[in-house]
Amino acid sequence: MVNGMSYALQKRILIILFLLVPIALLAVFALYPALYLVYLSFMSWDGYSPDKTWAGIGNYKEVFANKEIWGAFLHNLVYLGWGLLQNALGLFFAIMLNSKVKGRNAYRVLLFMPYIMNGVAVAYMFNYVFNSEYGSFNTLLHGIGLDSLAISWFGSPKAVNHVLGFITLWKFMGLNMVIYLAALQSVPSEIIEAARMDGASRLQTTLRVVLPNITKVIELNLFLTIIGTLEIFDLPFILTGGGPLGASDTFLTKTIDTAFKFNNFGMASAMSVTLITAVIVVLGLQRLATRRWSD
Amino acid sequence: MNAAGFRPLSLIQHLILWAAVVVIVFPPSVLVLNAFKTKTEFSQTSVFKLPDNFLNFDNFGSVITRAHLDRAYRNTLIIIVAAVIGNVLLGTMVAYILGRFDFKLKKAVLGAYIAVSFIPTITTQVATFTVINNLHLYNTLWASIVLHLGTNVLQIFIYLQFLRNIPRELDEAAMMEGASLFRIYRTIIFPLLTPATATIVIIKTIDIYNDMFIPYLYMPSQNLTVVSTSLMHFSSERSTEWELMSAAILLIMVPIVVVYLFFQKYVFAGIVNGAVK
């Protein structure tokens, strides 16, 4: 039956048939919610009642005036600090594994493994590492005589975000490493050999020849890290519930609580839109930076 | 790099790499040590002590029954199979259309996929929740399936990249013999995209297995728990029984680690592609 049709007609039918379902899914579960989110952010709504009332920019005003929200945002900055360290370590191990070290694939597989682990399982696993009384980390500290350091890691408002930041580093360092490694492997070996022939040391070669060749990927990783820290959610959500007393709340745990705990969907939408805007600004900056490098 | 000159460095390299491996392996090892201990054994010995009997699988058995892990594995598997089949079909279809034909809205379609990829999934759940509710998918496995079903920009890019390497002469030769465009997709394009499909299947399987928020938010019913949410339920009831929790965490963690170890090639291919695009 189809064989009788011209290819031009077939093409038109196939384009419509093949794109119908994917575009419908995209529209219903991604595009529409995004637009609806913007609409809700101008509304006052509890999430279930039939009436929504117009709130104008009231929700946004509240987001920007609310000290708690910005306090939570400061916690995200702690993760950023750990994220930068995570990037540095990722690059360091990538450089190391890019040399002819024995067993490099086994090292790569092991160092990357945390990234594919179930996040909930990882969170509870670290609950037992950092538990104040029976945790393996404090047991270790007591074992080597550092009793004064064995504090209540999740109970201390000062330490809690750093502990969560460390867990993030533990889980995501391998991702940065694998991306850096792929970039390093694409640096042409001729230019490295040429530098070595000219008598450059290994360190010099790395700093002056290899790194300048992967600046784009370093930037990419840094932007991925920044966006990742803006979106920190799972760990505090599962491990601390934002506690003690909100000390480990992040922008997103606050947003989700605002919607699903306090039934303030309008405000939560305004918070979401604010976060998405921040992500888009960061991505825009990345584009600008990338363009600058390629010129 | 030339290895000859750097021999003394190699020992230091291994020491540093080993230190990193220890930091990574330390938390799961403690779980392994304690998951095999009995309740009294756990309370009376150090967390670092080897269990009396590494063949004591009682904790694992009791976790599977009490946390209903069999049901959780089954639900997770159903979602993975349904969503991954959808992803592969829809992903290859979109890529075939975008990669082989020119039409007016082509840029808009790709642009829409790129645009939504910038929006973090969790942030839109406030609005998505209403959509799922209105479609009466709340508290059904379908909630998770439909939210994972649609293809995404990463999959489209991976497929497009492979599609470029399938010579157009193959399409043309088939057209000379009178094959329909659908037949070309089904008998030439789809089979030749298999390596890309393998990568996408593995990456998406890991993605769905590890997903916590969608099942948590949309499938609160006890019968609909997946691996992540069953662990959350179990922890809220038994978080003080460490030897049981250790076994539970391992039971959730290990399957995907095994998948990763077997299919690492595809995992790395997918990750690198995703980041660089």
XYZ file of C-alpha atoms in Angstrom:
572
model
C 0.000 0.000 0.000
C 2.733 2.434 1.040
C 4.763 1.506 -2.014
C 2.283 3.298 -4.202
C 2.898 6.628 -2.510
C 5.458 9.106 -3.720
C 8.427 9.634 -1.395
C 7.411 13.261 -0.908
C 4.036 12.191 0.441
C 5.571 9.391 2.513
C 7.988 11.889 3.980
C 5.199 14.227 5.095
C 3.198 11.412 6.649
C 6.232 9.911 8.381
C 7.329 13.251 9.843
C 3.898 13.718 11.375
C 3.518 10.110 12.559
C 6.989 9.833 14.046
C 6.938 13.184 15.807
C 3.358 13.032 17.075
C 3.905 11.006 20.258
C 7.333 12.426 21.205
C 6.144 16.009 20.749
C 2.925 15.299 22.651
C 4.917 13.888 25.588
C 7.311 16.814 25.473
C 4.440 19.273 25.402
C 2.376 17.694 28.175
C 5.132 16.749 30.627
C 7.803 19.367 29.989
C 6.702 22.453 28.045
C 3.267 22.841 29.595
C 4.471 22.396 33.209
C 7.188 24.978 32.584
C 4.666 27.524 31.316
C 2.133 26.580 33.976
C 4.842 27.098 36.575
C 5.319 30.679 35.399
C 1.539 31.219 35.534
C 1.306 29.748 39.042
C 4.123 31.962 40.234
C 1.764 34.940 39.811
C -1.034 33.197 41.693
C -1.970 32.514 45.238
C -2.933 28.830 45.426
C -2.874 25.998 47.977
C -2.443 23.236 45.374
C -5.868 21.602 45.546
C -8.712 24.084 45.979
C -10.465 25.182 42.779
C -9.807 28.882 43.264
C -6.564 30.553 42.470
C -6.309 34.259 43.086
C -4.091 36.674 41.238
C -1.108 37.682 43.338
C 0.842 39.686 40.773
C 4.502 39.888 41.636
C 3.651 39.400 45.317
C 5.196 35.911 45.408
C 8.432 37.163 43.886
C 8.576 40.065 46.319
C 8.205 37.584 49.147
C 10.908 35.298 47.725
C 13.392 38.130 47.553
C 12.435 39.579 50.929
C 12.418 36.275 52.814
C 15.576 35.956 54.894
C 15.111 32.217 55.439
C 15.190 31.534 51.716
C 18.388 33.489 51.234
C 19.837 31.852 54.309
C 19.148 28.513 52.652
C 20.750 29.822 49.487
C 23.938 30.560 51.451
C 24.065 26.857 52.330
C 24.246 26.125 48.607
C 27.449 28.185 48.564
C 29.077 25.732 51.000
C 28.436 23.024 48.408
C 30.018 25.260 45.797
C 33.237 25.321 47.824
C 33.260 21.519 47.950
C 32.317 21.455 44.263
C 35.404 23.461 43.339
C 37.592 21.065 45.316
C 35.789 18.202 43.592
C 36.681 19.710 40.214
C 40.306 20.166 41.158
C 40.527 16.552 42.342
C 38.717 15.355 39.219
C 41.260 17.105 37.026
C 44.150 15.880 39.161
C 43.095 12.234 38.940
C 42.284 12.570 35.242
C 45.822 13.810 34.558
C 47.191 10.954 36.627
C 45.124 8.324 34.816
C 46.002 9.820 31.452
C 49.594 8.685 31.963
C 50.660 5.089 31.507
C 49.984 4.119 35.100
C 49.347 0.413 35.592
C 45.742 -0.602 36.166
C 44.397 2.751 34.989
C 41.115 1.271 33.833
C 40.506 -0.408 37.193
C 41.215 2.908 38.957
C 38.891 4.726 36.577
C 36.096 2.207 37.128
C 36.469 2.413 40.934
C 36.735 6.196 41.193
C 33.696 6.668 38.983
C 31.580 4.040 40.750
C 29.937 6.328 43.362
C 28.333 8.338 40.557
C 26.158 5.430 39.397
C 25.157 4.344 42.902
C 21.590 4.837 44.096
C 21.439 8.250 45.784
C 19.103 7.113 48.566
C 21.376 4.168 49.390
C 24.429 6.455 49.381
C 22.687 8.898 51.717
C 21.797 6.217 54.280
C 25.234 4.664 53.941
C 26.814 7.959 54.995
C 24.304 8.249 57.792
C 26.169 5.307 59.301
C 29.570 6.760 58.488
C 28.880 10.064 60.237
C 26.605 8.933 63.059
C 27.965 10.545 66.213
C 27.933 7.511 68.505
C 28.417 4.410 66.409
C 29.462 5.874 63.061
C 32.508 4.340 61.424
C 34.176 7.735 61.010
C 33.966 8.629 64.702
C 34.994 5.080 65.641
C 38.034 5.634 63.433
C 38.768 9.004 65.074
C 38.503 7.508 68.565
C 40.722 4.647 67.424
C 43.563 7.011 66.498
C 43.125 9.177 69.591
C 41.430 12.169 67.981
C 38.454 12.054 70.343
C 37.942 15.816 70.329
C 37.244 15.740 66.583
C 34.533 13.106 66.912
C 31.577 15.474 66.988
C 27.928 15.043 66.093
C 28.341 15.666 62.359
C 24.685 15.971 61.404
C 23.739 17.679 64.689
C 26.114 20.587 64.375
C 24.712 23.509 62.363
C 28.257 24.512 61.444
C 29.421 21.087 60.284
C 26.302 19.686 58.669
C 26.581 21.413 55.278
C 30.256 20.537 55.050
C 29.500 16.891 55.727
C 26.829 16.934 53.011
C 29.247 18.815 50.731
C 31.850 16.124 51.291
C 29.337 13.381 50.435
C 28.532 15.259 47.223
C 32.237 15.364 46.406
C 32.517 11.638 47.131
C 29.663 10.907 44.724
C 30.440 13.310 41.881
C 34.238 13.574 41.708
C 34.348 10.603 39.325
C 31.989 12.337 36.917
C 34.308 15.345 36.609
C 37.267 12.978 36.303
C 35.738 10.973 33.456
C 34.844 14.130 31.518
C 38.353 15.543 32.024
C 39.888 12.230 31.038
C 37.947 12.169 27.763
C 39.152 15.703 27.045
C 42.765 14.862 27.890
C 42.695 11.837 25.628
C 41.611 14.036 22.745
C 44.672 16.291 23.101
C 46.866 15.301 20.099
C 49.839 13.284 21.320
C 52.105 15.011 18.752
C 52.025 18.345 20.549
C 52.799 16.652 23.863
C 55.706 14.743 22.336
C 56.959 17.931 20.673
C 57.020 19.706 24.041
C 58.845 16.746 25.613
C 61.393 16.782 22.773
C 62.046 20.449 23.476
C 63.013 19.440 27.004
C 59.884 20.460 28.908
C 59.378 18.575 32.147
C 56.260 16.589 32.729
C 54.796 19.296 34.982
C 55.635 22.016 32.456
C 54.066 19.989 29.667
C 50.902 19.553 31.699
C 50.625 23.207 32.703
C 51.689 24.859 29.471
C 50.558 22.448 26.775
C 47.865 20.089 28.041
C 45.738 22.359 30.250
C 45.466 25.235 27.728
C 44.109 22.661 25.283
C 41.233 21.669 27.539
C 40.150 25.065 28.938
C 36.726 24.618 27.337
C 36.152 21.374 29.211
C 37.407 22.869 32.472
C 34.829 25.604 32.016
C 32.147 23.089 31.154
C 32.873 21.145 34.330
C 32.867 24.297 36.439
C 29.496 25.349 35.074
C 28.114 21.844 35.596
C 29.316 22.126 39.195
C 27.757 25.553 39.723
C 24.414 24.368 38.337
C 24.692 21.180 40.388
C 25.181 23.171 43.592
C 22.182 25.383 42.805
C 20.108 22.209 42.498
C 21.273 20.391 45.649
C 18.279 18.523 46.978
C 18.454 14.744 47.576
C 21.061 14.610 50.336
C 19.602 17.153 52.779
C 16.088 15.978 51.877
C 16.863 12.362 52.824
C 19.505 12.740 55.516
C 18.668 15.798 57.572
C 15.298 17.044 56.355
C 16.931 20.473 56.374
C 17.790 20.238 60.052
C 18.999 20.892 62.661
C 16.633 23.877 62.739
C 16.951 24.628 59.039
C 20.759 24.655 59.179
C 21.010 22.378 56.130
C 18.081 23.655 54.092
C 18.909 24.463 50.503
C 17.003 26.575 48.022
C 15.318 23.485 46.554
C 14.420 21.747 49.822
C 12.779 25.037 50.831
C 10.933 25.160 47.501
C 9.623 21.600 47.814
C 8.602 22.181 51.449
C 6.816 25.393 50.489
C 4.749 23.491 47.934
C 4.121 20.087 49.426
C 4.401 20.744 53.155
C 2.990 24.266 53.459
C 0.720 24.042 50.403
C 1.858 27.394 49.084
C 2.104 26.498 45.402
C 2.235 30.095 44.186
C 5.238 30.947 46.290
C 6.937 27.624 45.485
C 6.435 28.298 41.777
C 7.993 31.738 42.131
C 10.973 30.099 43.883
C 11.266 27.524 41.087
C 11.137 30.187 38.395
C 13.800 32.158 40.274
C 16.040 29.074 40.378
C 15.482 28.261 36.693
C 16.324 31.860 35.833
C 19.541 31.567 37.829
C 20.437 28.348 35.958
C 19.731 30.000 32.602
C 21.863 33.020 33.564
C 24.730 30.688 34.498
C 24.334 28.825 31.196
C 24.271 32.132 29.327
C 27.517 33.146 30.996
C 28.995 29.804 29.979
C 28.000 30.389 26.349
C 29.612 33.834 26.458
C 32.751 32.419 28.012
C 32.942 29.595 25.472
C 32.562 32.041 22.629
C 35.349 34.150 24.063
C 37.670 31.157 24.153
C 36.926 30.006 20.643
C 37.683 33.480 19.204
C 53.158 10.361 27.575
C 56.568 8.755 27.661
C 56.842 6.527 30.687
C 60.583 5.874 30.665
C 61.704 8.966 32.586
C 59.074 8.867 35.317
C 59.583 5.544 37.086
C 60.097 6.953 40.618
C 56.848 8.872 40.263
C 54.888 5.751 39.584
C 55.025 4.566 43.220
C 53.724 7.924 44.474
C 51.021 7.801 41.817
C 49.848 4.419 43.015
C 49.890 5.568 46.642
C 47.701 8.589 45.850
C 45.335 6.534 43.708
C 45.107 3.905 46.420
C 44.271 6.581 48.973
C 41.386 7.709 46.762
C 40.217 4.129 46.284
C 40.243 3.623 50.079
C 38.105 6.727 50.604
C 35.620 5.434 48.030
C 35.560 1.821 49.188
C 35.527 2.570 52.935
C 31.787 3.324 53.420
C 30.477 0.330 51.427
C 33.026 -2.003 53.088
C 31.711 -1.096 56.533
C 28.248 -2.033 55.289
C 29.537 -5.389 54.057
C 31.201 -6.089 57.419
C 28.025 -5.374 59.384
C 25.336 -6.751 57.109
C 26.440 -10.271 58.032
C 26.350 -9.747 61.806
C 23.583 -10.873 64.109
C 21.840 -8.319 66.299
C 23.798 -9.203 69.440
C 27.035 -9.561 67.520
C 26.560 -6.075 66.103
C 25.833 -4.479 69.465
C 28.818 -6.150 71.141
C 31.577 -5.704 68.554
C 33.293 -2.822 66.783
C 31.911 -1.810 63.387
C 35.322 -2.705 61.933
C 35.369 -6.269 63.219
C 34.843 -9.072 60.715
C 31.528 -10.889 61.148
C 31.650 -14.342 62.770
C 30.029 -15.882 59.763
C 30.109 -14.454 56.271
C 27.453 -16.981 55.277
C 24.878 -15.509 57.642
C 22.382 -14.194 55.104
C 19.561 -13.831 57.663
C 19.599 -10.031 57.534
C 19.231 -10.041 53.758
C 16.366 -12.496 53.894
C 14.549 -10.579 56.576
C 15.012 -7.244 54.779
C 13.594 -8.644 51.542
C 10.451 -9.787 53.380
C 10.009 -6.813 55.702
C 10.809 -4.062 53.196
C 8.940 -5.926 50.431
C 12.001 -5.632 48.245
C 10.694 -8.276 45.843
C 7.795 -5.957 45.049
C 10.112 -2.962 44.863
C 12.421 -4.715 42.378
C 9.412 -5.783 40.314
C 7.903 -2.282 40.204
C 11.261 -0.771 39.332
C 11.766 -3.340 36.587
C 8.317 -2.714 35.091
C 8.990 1.034 34.951
C 12.445 0.499 33.458
C 11.282 -1.915 30.757
C 8.281 0.189 29.722
C 10.121 3.507 29.765
C 13.267 2.210 28.078
C 11.314 0.601 25.222
C 9.542 3.939 24.803
C 12.812 5.844 24.868
C 14.439 3.644 22.239
C 11.443 3.734 19.877
C 10.741 7.441 20.274
C 14.424 8.391 20.327
C 15.232 6.555 17.083
C 12.077 7.940 15.451
C 12.860 11.549 16.343
C 16.508 11.120 15.347
C 15.563 9.527 12.005
C 13.241 12.411 11.175
C 15.672 15.113 12.332
C 18.718 13.431 10.824
C 17.376 12.478 7.409
C 14.716 15.002 6.402
C 14.434 18.744 6.021
C 11.200 20.441 6.988
C 9.957 23.758 8.252
C 9.764 23.151 11.987
C 12.920 21.022 12.256
C 14.877 23.671 14.153
C 11.920 24.372 16.445
C 11.599 20.692 17.404
C 15.272 20.344 18.280
C 15.164 23.744 19.977
C 12.271 22.647 22.210
C 14.197 19.563 23.348
C 17.278 21.675 24.068
C 15.230 24.319 25.910
C 13.546 21.882 28.309
C 16.896 20.219 29.034
C 17.951 23.463 30.750
C 15.101 23.238 33.235
C 15.976 21.118 36.291
C 13.303 18.401 36.622
C 12.647 18.900 40.317
C 11.847 22.591 39.925
C 8.876 21.971 37.633
C 7.311 19.236 39.778
C 5.081 21.820 41.445
C 3.350 22.235 38.078
C 3.859 18.675 36.786
C 2.070 17.443 39.897
C -1.120 19.135 38.713
C -0.780 17.565 35.248
C -0.300 14.053 36.650
C -3.233 14.596 38.977
C -5.547 15.771 36.206
C -4.606 12.802 34.028
C -5.531 10.530 36.976
C -2.057 9.002 36.971
C -1.379 9.868 40.609
C -0.591 6.741 42.625
C -0.161 4.499 39.583
C 3.021 3.084 38.067
C 2.085 5.052 34.945
C 3.121 8.295 36.662
C 6.736 7.172 36.686
C 6.502 5.529 33.266
C 5.095 8.536 31.391
C 7.503 10.958 33.066
C 10.448 8.820 31.895
C 8.938 7.802 28.565
C 9.665 10.805 26.381
C 13.054 10.965 24.742
C 15.450 13.753 25.656
C 18.123 15.883 24.107
C 20.957 13.592 25.232
C 19.397 10.555 23.551
C 18.616 12.510 20.393
C 22.200 13.759 20.165
C 23.674 10.306 20.682
C 21.387 8.865 17.992
C 22.029 11.746 15.571
C 25.756 11.254 15.953
C 25.472 7.564 15.011
C 22.973 8.325 12.269
C 25.455 10.633 10.557
C 27.783 7.661 10.177
C 25.174 5.526 8.434
C 25.778 6.266 4.738
C 22.818 7.819 2.950
C 23.652 5.522 0.004
C 22.073 2.698 2.011
C 18.771 4.637 2.155
C 19.047 5.462 -1.525
C 19.798 1.884 -2.557
C 16.729 0.723 -0.631
C 14.635 3.419 -2.292
C 15.811 2.216 -5.725
C 14.360 -1.144 -4.821
C 11.106 0.552 -3.880
C 11.321 0.249 -0.088
C 9.056 2.616 1.833
C 10.586 5.165 4.201
C 9.096 3.312 7.148
C 10.704 0.096 5.918
C 14.045 1.903 5.633
C 13.707 3.040 9.248
C 12.713 -0.418 10.441
C 15.153 -2.591 8.476
C 18.174 -0.314 7.985
C 18.295 2.631 10.392
C 16.954 1.023 13.572
C 19.253 -2.051 13.448
C 22.319 0.018 12.566
C 21.693 2.289 15.558
C 22.088 -0.666 17.946
C 25.399 0.505 19.500
C 23.791 3.854 20.368
C 20.716 2.026 21.639
C 22.911 -0.055 23.977
C 24.361 3.122 25.499
C 20.933 4.694 25.890
C 19.412 1.568 27.460
C 22.182 1.348 30.069
C 22.201 5.057 30.927
C 18.411 5.246 31.208
C 18.243 2.050 33.279
C 20.696 3.549 35.796
C 18.732 6.814 35.720
C 15.377 5.234 36.513
C 16.780 2.781 39.051
C 18.305 5.680 40.966
C 15.316 8.014 40.633
C 13.881 8.865 44.010
C 11.794 12.002 43.679
C 9.264 10.999 41.011
C 8.227 7.763 42.774
C 8.319 9.523 46.156
C 6.025 12.292 44.974
C 3.657 10.459 42.641
C 3.482 6.913 43.998
C 3.160 7.102 47.795
C 1.069 3.898 47.950
C 2.785 1.010 49.772
C 2.130 -1.270 46.798
C 3.922 1.015 44.387
C 7.272 1.425 46.100
C 10.382 1.209 43.921
C 13.887 0.460 45.179
C 14.614 4.030 46.346
C 11.313 4.597 48.108
C 11.235 1.142 49.718
C 14.581 1.955 51.310
C 13.176 5.265 52.564
C 10.161 3.499 54.097
C 12.348 0.832 55.663
C 14.685 3.423 57.112
C 11.855 5.380 58.697
C 10.835 2.214 60.551
C 14.149 0.557 61.286
C 16.892 3.149 61.125
C 18.284 2.035 64.485
C 18.804 -1.587 63.446
C 22.053 -1.062 61.671
C 22.773 -4.627 60.699
C 19.408 -4.737 58.906
C 19.852 -1.321 57.327
C 23.340 -2.303 56.124
C 21.859 -5.303 54.364
C 19.021 -3.195 52.931
C 21.387 -0.535 51.569
C 23.566 -3.204 49.948
C 20.550 -4.869 48.369
C 19.596 -1.542 46.759
C 23.134 -0.541 45.833
C 24.611 -3.735 44.432
C 22.376 -4.519 41.405
C 23.174 -1.266 39.612
C 26.869 -1.541 40.471
C 26.851 -4.968 38.797
C 25.143 -3.514 35.722
C 27.800 -0.796 35.671
C 30.707 -3.221 35.982
C 29.383 -5.347 33.106
C 28.517 -2.468 30.793
C 31.091 0.172 31.749
C 31.982 0.843 28.112
C 28.442 2.035 27.393
C 28.190 3.970 30.641
C 31.338 5.966 29.887
C 30.253 6.550 26.274
C 26.909 7.925 27.443
C 28.358 10.104 30.211
C 31.012 11.675 28.014
C 28.492 12.332 25.243
C 26.031 13.853 27.664
C 28.530 16.238 29.146
C 30.171 17.413 25.970
C 26.962 18.111 24.048
